[in-house]
Amino acid sequence: MALLPILQYPDERLHTVAKPVAQVDDRIRQLVKDMAETMYDAPGVGLAASQVDVHERVVVIDVSEEGNDLLVLINPEITWYSEESQVYEEGCLSVEGVYDKVERASEVKVKALDENGKPFEFHADGLLAVCVQHELDHLDGKVFVEHLSLLKQNRILTRIRKQQREAKKAAAAEKVTV
Ligand code: NI
Protein backbone atom coordinates (compact mmCIF):
# COMPACT_ATOMS: atom_id res chain seq x y z
CA MET A 1 0.00 0.00 0.00
CA ALA A 2 1.21 3.44 -0.74
CA LEU A 3 0.07 7.02 -0.60
CA LEU A 4 0.17 8.52 -4.08
CA PRO A 5 1.05 12.17 -4.80
CA ILE A 6 -1.98 14.14 -6.02
CA LEU A 7 -1.52 16.46 -9.01
CA GLN A 8 -2.42 20.06 -8.26
CA TYR A 9 -4.38 22.33 -10.60
CA PRO A 10 -3.38 23.92 -12.98
CA ASP A 11 -1.05 20.96 -13.72
CA GLU A 12 -1.57 20.19 -17.42
CA ARG A 13 -1.60 16.45 -16.77
CA LEU A 14 -5.03 16.90 -15.15
CA HIS A 15 -6.32 17.65 -18.66
CA THR A 16 -5.35 14.23 -20.03
CA VAL A 17 -8.29 12.12 -21.26
CA ALA A 18 -7.98 8.73 -19.53
CA LYS A 19 -7.98 5.48 -21.52
CA PRO A 20 -10.33 2.57 -20.74
CA VAL A 21 -8.85 -0.20 -18.60
CA ALA A 22 -8.18 -3.11 -20.96
CA GLN A 23 -8.01 -5.77 -18.26
CA VAL A 24 -8.96 -5.66 -14.59
CA ASP A 25 -5.93 -7.45 -13.16
CA ASP A 26 -3.70 -7.29 -10.05
CA ARG A 27 -2.05 -4.11 -11.32
CA ILE A 28 -5.44 -2.37 -11.41
CA ARG A 29 -6.43 -3.84 -8.02
CA GLN A 30 -3.19 -2.48 -6.52
CA LEU A 31 -3.92 0.93 -8.07
CA VAL A 32 -7.43 0.83 -6.54
CA LYS A 33 -5.95 0.02 -3.09
CA ASP A 34 -3.42 2.83 -3.31
CA MET A 35 -6.04 5.29 -4.57
CA ALA A 36 -8.43 4.37 -1.73
CA GLU A 37 -5.66 4.80 0.85
CA THR A 38 -4.73 8.16 -0.68
CA MET A 39 -8.38 9.31 -0.71
CA TYR A 40 -9.02 8.30 2.94
CA ASP A 41 -5.75 9.87 4.06
CA ALA A 42 -6.41 13.22 2.33
CA PRO A 43 -9.30 13.01 3.42
CA GLY A 44 -11.68 13.17 0.46
CA VAL A 45 -14.86 11.47 -0.75
CA GLY A 46 -13.65 10.68 -4.26
CA LEU A 47 -10.50 10.30 -6.32
CA ALA A 48 -9.95 9.65 -10.02
CA ALA A 49 -6.80 7.94 -11.32
CA SER A 50 -6.11 11.06 -13.43
CA GLN A 51 -5.41 12.93 -10.17
CA VAL A 52 -2.56 10.55 -9.32
CA ASP A 53 -1.14 10.80 -12.85
CA VAL A 54 -2.47 7.42 -14.02
CA HIS A 55 -4.53 8.06 -17.13
CA GLU A 56 -6.81 5.04 -17.02
CA ARG A 57 -10.54 5.04 -16.24
CA VAL A 58 -10.53 4.16 -12.53
CA VAL A 59 -12.40 5.99 -9.76
CA VAL A 60 -12.82 5.42 -6.02
CA ILE A 61 -15.64 7.04 -4.04
CA ASP A 62 -16.82 6.85 -0.45
CA VAL A 63 -19.60 9.23 0.58
CA SER A 64 -20.48 7.34 3.78
CA GLU A 65 -20.13 9.19 7.09
CA GLU A 66 -17.98 6.44 8.61
CA GLY A 67 -15.76 6.10 5.53
CA ASN A 68 -16.37 2.35 5.31
CA ASP A 69 -18.33 2.01 2.08
CA LEU A 70 -15.83 2.06 -0.77
CA LEU A 71 -17.24 2.22 -4.29
CA VAL A 72 -14.81 1.19 -7.05
CA LEU A 73 -15.67 2.21 -10.61
CA ILE A 74 -13.66 0.89 -13.52
CA ASN A 75 -14.53 2.16 -17.02
CA PRO A 76 -17.60 3.96 -15.60
CA GLU A 77 -20.22 5.43 -17.91
CA ILE A 78 -23.21 7.59 -17.10
CA THR A 79 -26.10 6.08 -19.06
CA TRP A 80 -28.81 8.51 -17.91
CA TYR A 81 -28.98 12.03 -16.48
CA SER A 82 -32.10 13.42 -14.81
CA GLU A 83 -33.51 16.61 -16.28
CA GLU A 84 -33.64 18.06 -12.78
CA SER A 85 -30.44 19.59 -11.53
CA GLN A 86 -29.00 20.38 -8.11
CA VAL A 87 -26.35 22.81 -6.90
CA TYR A 88 -23.65 21.63 -4.51
CA GLU A 89 -20.66 23.43 -3.05
CA GLU A 90 -17.79 21.36 -4.46
CA GLY A 91 -14.15 21.05 -3.60
CA CYS A 92 -11.37 18.88 -5.05
CA LEU A 93 -8.19 17.28 -3.75
CA SER A 94 -6.45 18.72 -6.83
CA VAL A 95 -7.61 22.28 -6.11
CA GLU A 96 -6.80 22.81 -2.44
CA GLY A 97 -8.70 25.48 -0.55
CA VAL A 98 -11.20 26.23 -3.35
CA TYR A 99 -14.92 25.54 -2.89
CA ASP A 100 -17.67 26.77 -5.18
CA LYS A 101 -21.19 26.00 -6.31
CA VAL A 102 -21.59 23.76 -9.35
CA GLU A 103 -24.87 22.79 -10.98
CA ARG A 104 -25.18 19.19 -12.15
CA ALA A 105 -27.90 16.60 -12.82
CA SER A 106 -29.50 15.65 -9.51
CA GLU A 107 -29.71 11.95 -10.45
CA VAL A 108 -27.69 9.70 -12.75
CA LYS A 109 -27.58 6.05 -13.74
CA VAL A 110 -24.12 4.55 -13.95
CA LYS A 111 -22.63 1.36 -15.30
CA ALA A 112 -19.11 0.23 -14.50
CA LEU A 113 -16.91 -2.75 -13.72
CA ASP A 114 -15.99 -3.62 -10.14
CA GLU A 115 -12.48 -4.56 -9.01
CA ASN A 116 -13.03 -8.14 -10.18
CA GLY A 117 -14.00 -6.98 -13.65
CA LYS A 118 -17.69 -7.75 -13.05
CA PRO A 119 -20.17 -5.31 -14.63
CA PHE A 120 -22.72 -3.60 -12.37
CA GLU A 121 -25.17 -0.72 -12.56
CA PHE A 122 -26.56 1.68 -10.01
CA HIS A 123 -28.67 4.76 -9.59
CA ALA A 124 -27.20 7.75 -7.73
CA ASP A 125 -28.72 10.88 -6.24
CA GLY A 126 -27.64 13.53 -3.71
CA LEU A 127 -23.93 13.72 -2.90
CA LEU A 128 -23.18 10.43 -4.67
CA ALA A 129 -24.58 11.82 -7.95
CA VAL A 130 -22.39 14.91 -7.55
CA CYS A 131 -19.35 12.81 -6.78
CA VAL A 132 -19.81 10.45 -9.73
CA GLN A 133 -20.15 13.36 -12.17
CA HIS A 134 -17.17 15.20 -10.62
CA GLU A 135 -14.91 12.12 -10.84
CA LEU A 136 -15.99 11.18 -14.36
CA ASP A 137 -15.13 14.74 -15.40
CA HIS A 138 -11.59 14.08 -14.12
CA LEU A 139 -11.33 11.03 -16.40
CA ASP A 140 -12.24 13.30 -19.31
CA GLY A 141 -9.56 15.78 -18.29
CA LYS A 142 -11.92 18.29 -16.69
CA VAL A 143 -11.48 19.89 -13.26
CA PHE A 144 -14.57 21.22 -11.42
CA VAL A 145 -13.41 24.85 -11.54
CA GLU A 146 -13.87 24.65 -15.33
CA HIS A 147 -17.63 24.66 -14.67
CA LEU A 148 -17.28 28.15 -13.12
CA SER A 149 -17.30 31.51 -14.94
CA LEU A 150 -14.06 32.59 -16.64
CA LEU A 151 -13.84 35.48 -14.18
CA LYS A 152 -13.89 33.05 -11.24
CA GLN A 153 -11.42 30.71 -12.95
CA ASN A 154 -8.99 33.59 -13.47
CA ARG A 155 -9.30 34.64 -9.83
CA ILE A 156 -8.63 31.08 -8.69
CA LEU A 157 -5.60 30.76 -11.00
CA THR A 158 -4.15 34.07 -9.78
CA ARG A 159 -4.57 32.99 -6.16
CA ILE A 160 -3.08 29.53 -6.72
CA ARG A 161 -0.09 30.91 -8.64
CA LYS A 162 0.56 33.40 -5.82
CA GLN A 163 0.38 30.62 -3.20
CA GLN A 164 2.75 28.46 -5.27
CA ARG A 165 5.23 31.37 -5.57
CA GLU A 166 5.08 32.00 -1.82
CA ALA A 167 5.55 28.31 -1.02
CA LYS A 168 8.60 28.26 -3.30
CA LYS A 169 10.03 31.36 -1.61
CA ALA A 170 9.41 29.89 1.84
CA ALA A 171 11.17 26.67 0.82
CA ALA A 172 14.14 28.65 -0.53
CA ALA A 173 14.33 30.73 2.67
CA GLU A 174 14.39 27.57 4.78
CA LYS A 175 17.36 26.28 2.84
CA VAL A 176 19.33 29.48 3.53
CA THR A 177 18.76 29.32 7.29
CA VAL A 178 19.71 25.66 7.67
NI1 NI B 1 -11.75 16.37 -7.89
PDB file of C-alpha atoms and ligand atoms in Angstrom:
ATOM      1  CA  MET A   1       0.000   0.000   0.000  1.00  0.00           C
ATOM      2  CA  ALA A   2       1.213   3.444  -0.743  1.00  0.00           C
ATOM      3  CA  LEU A   3       0.071   7.023  -0.605  1.00  0.00           C
ATOM      4  CA  LEU A   4       0.173   8.524  -4.081  1.00  0.00           C
ATOM      5  CA  PRO A   5       1.055  12.170  -4.797  1.00  0.00           C
ATOM      6  CA  ILE A   6      -1.984  14.144  -6.016  1.00  0.00           C
ATOM      7  CA  LEU A   7      -1.521  16.458  -9.011  1.00  0.00           C
ATOM      8  CA  GLN A   8      -2.425  20.063  -8.258  1.00  0.00           C
ATOM      9  CA  TYR A   9      -4.383  22.328 -10.597  1.00  0.00           C
ATOM     10  CA  PRO A  10      -3.379  23.917 -12.980  1.00  0.00           C
ATOM     11  CA  ASP A  11      -1.052  20.964 -13.721  1.00  0.00           C
ATOM     12  CA  GLU A  12      -1.568  20.191 -17.415  1.00  0.00           C
ATOM     13  CA  ARG A  13      -1.600  16.445 -16.767  1.00  0.00           C
ATOM     14  CA  LEU A  14      -5.033  16.900 -15.145  1.00  0.00           C
ATOM     15  CA  HIS A  15      -6.317  17.646 -18.656  1.00  0.00           C
ATOM     16  CA  THR A  16      -5.353  14.231 -20.035  1.00  0.00           C
ATOM     17  CA  VAL A  17      -8.286  12.115 -21.260  1.00  0.00           C
ATOM     18  CA  ALA A  18      -7.977   8.727 -19.528  1.00  0.00           C
ATOM     19  CA  LYS A  19      -7.983   5.481 -21.517  1.00  0.00           C
ATOM     20  CA  PRO A  20     -10.328   2.572 -20.737  1.00  0.00           C
ATOM     21  CA  VAL A  21      -8.853  -0.196 -18.598  1.00  0.00           C
ATOM     22  CA  ALA A  22      -8.178  -3.113 -20.963  1.00  0.00           C
ATOM     23  CA  GLN A  23      -8.007  -5.770 -18.262  1.00  0.00           C
ATOM     24  CA  VAL A  24      -8.958  -5.664 -14.589  1.00  0.00           C
ATOM     25  CA  ASP A  25      -5.926  -7.448 -13.163  1.00  0.00           C
ATOM     26  CA  ASP A  26      -3.705  -7.290 -10.054  1.00  0.00           C
ATOM     27  CA  ARG A  27      -2.049  -4.106 -11.323  1.00  0.00           C
ATOM     28  CA  ILE A  28      -5.442  -2.365 -11.407  1.00  0.00           C
ATOM     29  CA  ARG A  29      -6.425  -3.836  -8.019  1.00  0.00           C
ATOM     30  CA  GLN A  30      -3.188  -2.475  -6.519  1.00  0.00           C
ATOM     31  CA  LEU A  31      -3.921   0.931  -8.072  1.00  0.00           C
ATOM     32  CA  VAL A  32      -7.430   0.833  -6.537  1.00  0.00           C
ATOM     33  CA  LYS A  33      -5.955   0.018  -3.087  1.00  0.00           C
ATOM     34  CA  ASP A  34      -3.418   2.827  -3.307  1.00  0.00           C
ATOM     35  CA  MET A  35      -6.040   5.292  -4.565  1.00  0.00           C
ATOM     36  CA  ALA A  36      -8.428   4.374  -1.727  1.00  0.00           C
ATOM     37  CA  GLU A  37      -5.655   4.801   0.850  1.00  0.00           C
ATOM     38  CA  THR A  38      -4.733   8.163  -0.683  1.00  0.00           C
ATOM     39  CA  MET A  39      -8.377   9.312  -0.706  1.00  0.00           C
ATOM     40  CA  TYR A  40      -9.022   8.301   2.939  1.00  0.00           C
ATOM     41  CA  ASP A  41      -5.745   9.867   4.060  1.00  0.00           C
ATOM     42  CA  ALA A  42      -6.408  13.223   2.331  1.00  0.00           C
ATOM     43  CA  PRO A  43      -9.303  13.011   3.419  1.00  0.00           C
ATOM     44  CA  GLY A  44     -11.680  13.172   0.461  1.00  0.00           C
ATOM     45  CA  VAL A  45     -14.859  11.469  -0.751  1.00  0.00           C
ATOM     46  CA  GLY A  46     -13.655  10.683  -4.260  1.00  0.00           C
ATOM     47  CA  LEU A  47     -10.496  10.295  -6.319  1.00  0.00           C
ATOM     48  CA  ALA A  48      -9.952   9.654 -10.021  1.00  0.00           C
ATOM     49  CA  ALA A  49      -6.803   7.942 -11.324  1.00  0.00           C
ATOM     50  CA  SER A  50      -6.109  11.064 -13.428  1.00  0.00           C
ATOM     51  CA  GLN A  51      -5.406  12.929 -10.172  1.00  0.00           C
ATOM     52  CA  VAL A  52      -2.559  10.554  -9.318  1.00  0.00           C
ATOM     53  CA  ASP A  53      -1.140  10.799 -12.853  1.00  0.00           C
ATOM     54  CA  VAL A  54      -2.467   7.421 -14.017  1.00  0.00           C
ATOM     55  CA  HIS A  55      -4.527   8.062 -17.131  1.00  0.00           C
ATOM     56  CA  GLU A  56      -6.813   5.042 -17.024  1.00  0.00           C
ATOM     57  CA  ARG A  57     -10.536   5.041 -16.236  1.00  0.00           C
ATOM     58  CA  VAL A  58     -10.526   4.160 -12.528  1.00  0.00           C
ATOM     59  CA  VAL A  59     -12.404   5.994  -9.758  1.00  0.00           C
ATOM     60  CA  VAL A  60     -12.821   5.424  -6.023  1.00  0.00           C
ATOM     61  CA  ILE A  61     -15.640   7.041  -4.043  1.00  0.00           C
ATOM     62  CA  ASP A  62     -16.817   6.853  -0.445  1.00  0.00           C
ATOM     63  CA  VAL A  63     -19.600   9.227   0.578  1.00  0.00           C
ATOM     64  CA  SER A  64     -20.480   7.338   3.776  1.00  0.00           C
ATOM     65  CA  GLU A  65     -20.125   9.186   7.087  1.00  0.00           C
ATOM     66  CA  GLU A  66     -17.984   6.437   8.606  1.00  0.00           C
ATOM     67  CA  GLY A  67     -15.759   6.102   5.531  1.00  0.00           C
ATOM     68  CA  ASN A  68     -16.371   2.355   5.314  1.00  0.00           C
ATOM     69  CA  ASP A  69     -18.330   2.007   2.078  1.00  0.00           C
ATOM     70  CA  LEU A  70     -15.827   2.064  -0.768  1.00  0.00           C
ATOM     71  CA  LEU A  71     -17.238   2.220  -4.290  1.00  0.00           C
ATOM     72  CA  VAL A  72     -14.810   1.194  -7.046  1.00  0.00           C
ATOM     73  CA  LEU A  73     -15.667   2.210 -10.608  1.00  0.00           C
ATOM     74  CA  ILE A  74     -13.663   0.893 -13.520  1.00  0.00           C
ATOM     75  CA  ASN A  75     -14.528   2.157 -17.016  1.00  0.00           C
ATOM     76  CA  PRO A  76     -17.603   3.956 -15.599  1.00  0.00           C
ATOM     77  CA  GLU A  77     -20.220   5.431 -17.915  1.00  0.00           C
ATOM     78  CA  ILE A  78     -23.209   7.590 -17.101  1.00  0.00           C
ATOM     79  CA  THR A  79     -26.104   6.079 -19.058  1.00  0.00           C
ATOM     80  CA  TRP A  80     -28.811   8.512 -17.910  1.00  0.00           C
ATOM     81  CA  TYR A  81     -28.982  12.030 -16.484  1.00  0.00           C
ATOM     82  CA  SER A  82     -32.100  13.419 -14.809  1.00  0.00           C
ATOM     83  CA  GLU A  83     -33.511  16.614 -16.277  1.00  0.00           C
ATOM     84  CA  GLU A  84     -33.643  18.061 -12.783  1.00  0.00           C
ATOM     85  CA  SER A  85     -30.440  19.594 -11.531  1.00  0.00           C
ATOM     86  CA  GLN A  86     -28.997  20.384  -8.115  1.00  0.00           C
ATOM     87  CA  VAL A  87     -26.352  22.810  -6.898  1.00  0.00           C
ATOM     88  CA  TYR A  88     -23.654  21.632  -4.507  1.00  0.00           C
ATOM     89  CA  GLU A  89     -20.662  23.429  -3.054  1.00  0.00           C
ATOM     90  CA  GLU A  90     -17.789  21.355  -4.462  1.00  0.00           C
ATOM     91  CA  GLY A  91     -14.145  21.048  -3.604  1.00  0.00           C
ATOM     92  CA  CYS A  92     -11.373  18.879  -5.053  1.00  0.00           C
ATOM     93  CA  LEU A  93      -8.188  17.276  -3.747  1.00  0.00           C
ATOM     94  CA  SER A  94      -6.450  18.719  -6.834  1.00  0.00           C
ATOM     95  CA  VAL A  95      -7.608  22.283  -6.107  1.00  0.00           C
ATOM     96  CA  GLU A  96      -6.796  22.812  -2.438  1.00  0.00           C
ATOM     97  CA  GLY A  97      -8.704  25.479  -0.555  1.00  0.00           C
ATOM     98  CA  VAL A  98     -11.202  26.227  -3.349  1.00  0.00           C
ATOM     99  CA  TYR A  99     -14.919  25.542  -2.893  1.00  0.00           C
ATOM    100  CA  ASP A 100     -17.665  26.773  -5.184  1.00  0.00           C
ATOM    101  CA  LYS A 101     -21.185  25.998  -6.308  1.00  0.00           C
ATOM    102  CA  VAL A 102     -21.585  23.758  -9.346  1.00  0.00           C
ATOM    103  CA  GLU A 103     -24.874  22.793 -10.984  1.00  0.00           C
ATOM    104  CA  ARG A 104     -25.178  19.186 -12.147  1.00  0.00           C
ATOM    105  CA  ALA A 105     -27.895  16.603 -12.825  1.00  0.00           C
ATOM    106  CA  SER A 106     -29.497  15.647  -9.515  1.00  0.00           C
ATOM    107  CA  GLU A 107     -29.707  11.949 -10.452  1.00  0.00           C
ATOM    108  CA  VAL A 108     -27.690   9.702 -12.747  1.00  0.00           C
ATOM    109  CA  LYS A 109     -27.582   6.054 -13.739  1.00  0.00           C
ATOM    110  CA  VAL A 110     -24.120   4.552 -13.949  1.00  0.00           C
ATOM    111  CA  LYS A 111     -22.628   1.358 -15.303  1.00  0.00           C
ATOM    112  CA  ALA A 112     -19.113   0.226 -14.500  1.00  0.00           C
ATOM    113  CA  LEU A 113     -16.910  -2.753 -13.721  1.00  0.00           C
ATOM    114  CA  ASP A 114     -15.986  -3.625 -10.142  1.00  0.00           C
ATOM    115  CA  GLU A 115     -12.478  -4.560  -9.014  1.00  0.00           C
ATOM    116  CA  ASN A 116     -13.034  -8.140 -10.184  1.00  0.00           C
ATOM    117  CA  GLY A 117     -13.996  -6.980 -13.654  1.00  0.00           C
ATOM    118  CA  LYS A 118     -17.688  -7.746 -13.054  1.00  0.00           C
ATOM    119  CA  PRO A 119     -20.172  -5.311 -14.630  1.00  0.00           C
ATOM    120  CA  PHE A 120     -22.722  -3.599 -12.372  1.00  0.00           C
ATOM    121  CA  GLU A 121     -25.169  -0.723 -12.557  1.00  0.00           C
ATOM    122  CA  PHE A 122     -26.557   1.685 -10.007  1.00  0.00           C
ATOM    123  CA  HIS A 123     -28.674   4.761  -9.590  1.00  0.00           C
ATOM    124  CA  ALA A 124     -27.205   7.751  -7.731  1.00  0.00           C
ATOM    125  CA  ASP A 125     -28.715  10.883  -6.238  1.00  0.00           C
ATOM    126  CA  GLY A 126     -27.640  13.526  -3.712  1.00  0.00           C
ATOM    127  CA  LEU A 127     -23.932  13.719  -2.901  1.00  0.00           C
ATOM    128  CA  LEU A 128     -23.179  10.428  -4.669  1.00  0.00           C
ATOM    129  CA  ALA A 129     -24.580  11.817  -7.948  1.00  0.00           C
ATOM    130  CA  VAL A 130     -22.389  14.907  -7.552  1.00  0.00           C
ATOM    131  CA  CYS A 131     -19.351  12.815  -6.781  1.00  0.00           C
ATOM    132  CA  VAL A 132     -19.813  10.450  -9.731  1.00  0.00           C
ATOM    133  CA  GLN A 133     -20.152  13.358 -12.168  1.00  0.00           C
ATOM    134  CA  HIS A 134     -17.174  15.198 -10.623  1.00  0.00           C
ATOM    135  CA  GLU A 135     -14.912  12.123 -10.837  1.00  0.00           C
ATOM    136  CA  LEU A 136     -15.991  11.184 -14.359  1.00  0.00           C
ATOM    137  CA  ASP A 137     -15.127  14.741 -15.401  1.00  0.00           C
ATOM    138  CA  HIS A 138     -11.586  14.083 -14.122  1.00  0.00           C
ATOM    139  CA  LEU A 139     -11.334  11.032 -16.400  1.00  0.00           C
ATOM    140  CA  ASP A 140     -12.242  13.299 -19.314  1.00  0.00           C
ATOM    141  CA  GLY A 141      -9.559  15.785 -18.293  1.00  0.00           C
ATOM    142  CA  LYS A 142     -11.919  18.291 -16.691  1.00  0.00           C
ATOM    143  CA  VAL A 143     -11.475  19.886 -13.257  1.00  0.00           C
ATOM    144  CA  PHE A 144     -14.572  21.222 -11.420  1.00  0.00           C
ATOM    145  CA  VAL A 145     -13.412  24.846 -11.544  1.00  0.00           C
ATOM    146  CA  GLU A 146     -13.869  24.650 -15.327  1.00  0.00           C
ATOM    147  CA  HIS A 147     -17.627  24.660 -14.670  1.00  0.00           C
ATOM    148  CA  LEU A 148     -17.278  28.149 -13.124  1.00  0.00           C
ATOM    149  CA  SER A 149     -17.301  31.509 -14.941  1.00  0.00           C
ATOM    150  CA  LEU A 150     -14.060  32.590 -16.636  1.00  0.00           C
ATOM    151  CA  LEU A 151     -13.836  35.478 -14.182  1.00  0.00           C
ATOM    152  CA  LYS A 152     -13.890  33.052 -11.239  1.00  0.00           C
ATOM    153  CA  GLN A 153     -11.423  30.706 -12.953  1.00  0.00           C
ATOM    154  CA  ASN A 154      -8.985  33.586 -13.473  1.00  0.00           C
ATOM    155  CA  ARG A 155      -9.297  34.643  -9.830  1.00  0.00           C
ATOM    156  CA  ILE A 156      -8.626  31.077  -8.686  1.00  0.00           C
ATOM    157  CA  LEU A 157      -5.598  30.763 -10.997  1.00  0.00           C
ATOM    158  CA  THR A 158      -4.154  34.067  -9.783  1.00  0.00           C
ATOM    159  CA  ARG A 159      -4.568  32.995  -6.156  1.00  0.00           C
ATOM    160  CA  ILE A 160      -3.077  29.527  -6.720  1.00  0.00           C
ATOM    161  CA  ARG A 161      -0.086  30.914  -8.636  1.00  0.00           C
ATOM    162  CA  LYS A 162       0.563  33.403  -5.820  1.00  0.00           C
ATOM    163  CA  GLN A 163       0.377  30.616  -3.205  1.00  0.00           C
ATOM    164  CA  GLN A 164       2.748  28.460  -5.268  1.00  0.00           C
ATOM    165  CA  ARG A 165       5.230  31.366  -5.569  1.00  0.00           C
ATOM    166  CA  GLU A 166       5.077  31.998  -1.818  1.00  0.00           C
ATOM    167  CA  ALA A 167       5.550  28.311  -1.021  1.00  0.00           C
ATOM    168  CA  LYS A 168       8.604  28.255  -3.295  1.00  0.00           C
ATOM    169  CA  LYS A 169      10.030  31.364  -1.611  1.00  0.00           C
ATOM    170  CA  ALA A 170       9.415  29.887   1.840  1.00  0.00           C
ATOM    171  CA  ALA A 171      11.167  26.667   0.824  1.00  0.00           C
ATOM    172  CA  ALA A 172      14.138  28.647  -0.525  1.00  0.00           C
ATOM    173  CA  ALA A 173      14.327  30.729   2.672  1.00  0.00           C
ATOM    174  CA  GLU A 174      14.387  27.573   4.780  1.00  0.00           C
ATOM    175  CA  LYS A 175      17.361  26.276   2.841  1.00  0.00           C
ATOM    176  CA  VAL A 176      19.329  29.476   3.533  1.00  0.00           C
ATOM    177  CA  THR A 177      18.760  29.321   7.285  1.00  0.00           C
ATOM    178  CA  VAL A 178      19.710  25.657   7.667  1.00  0.00           C
TER     179      VAL A 178
HETATM  180 NI    NI B   1     -11.751  16.371  -7.888  1.00  0.00          NI
END
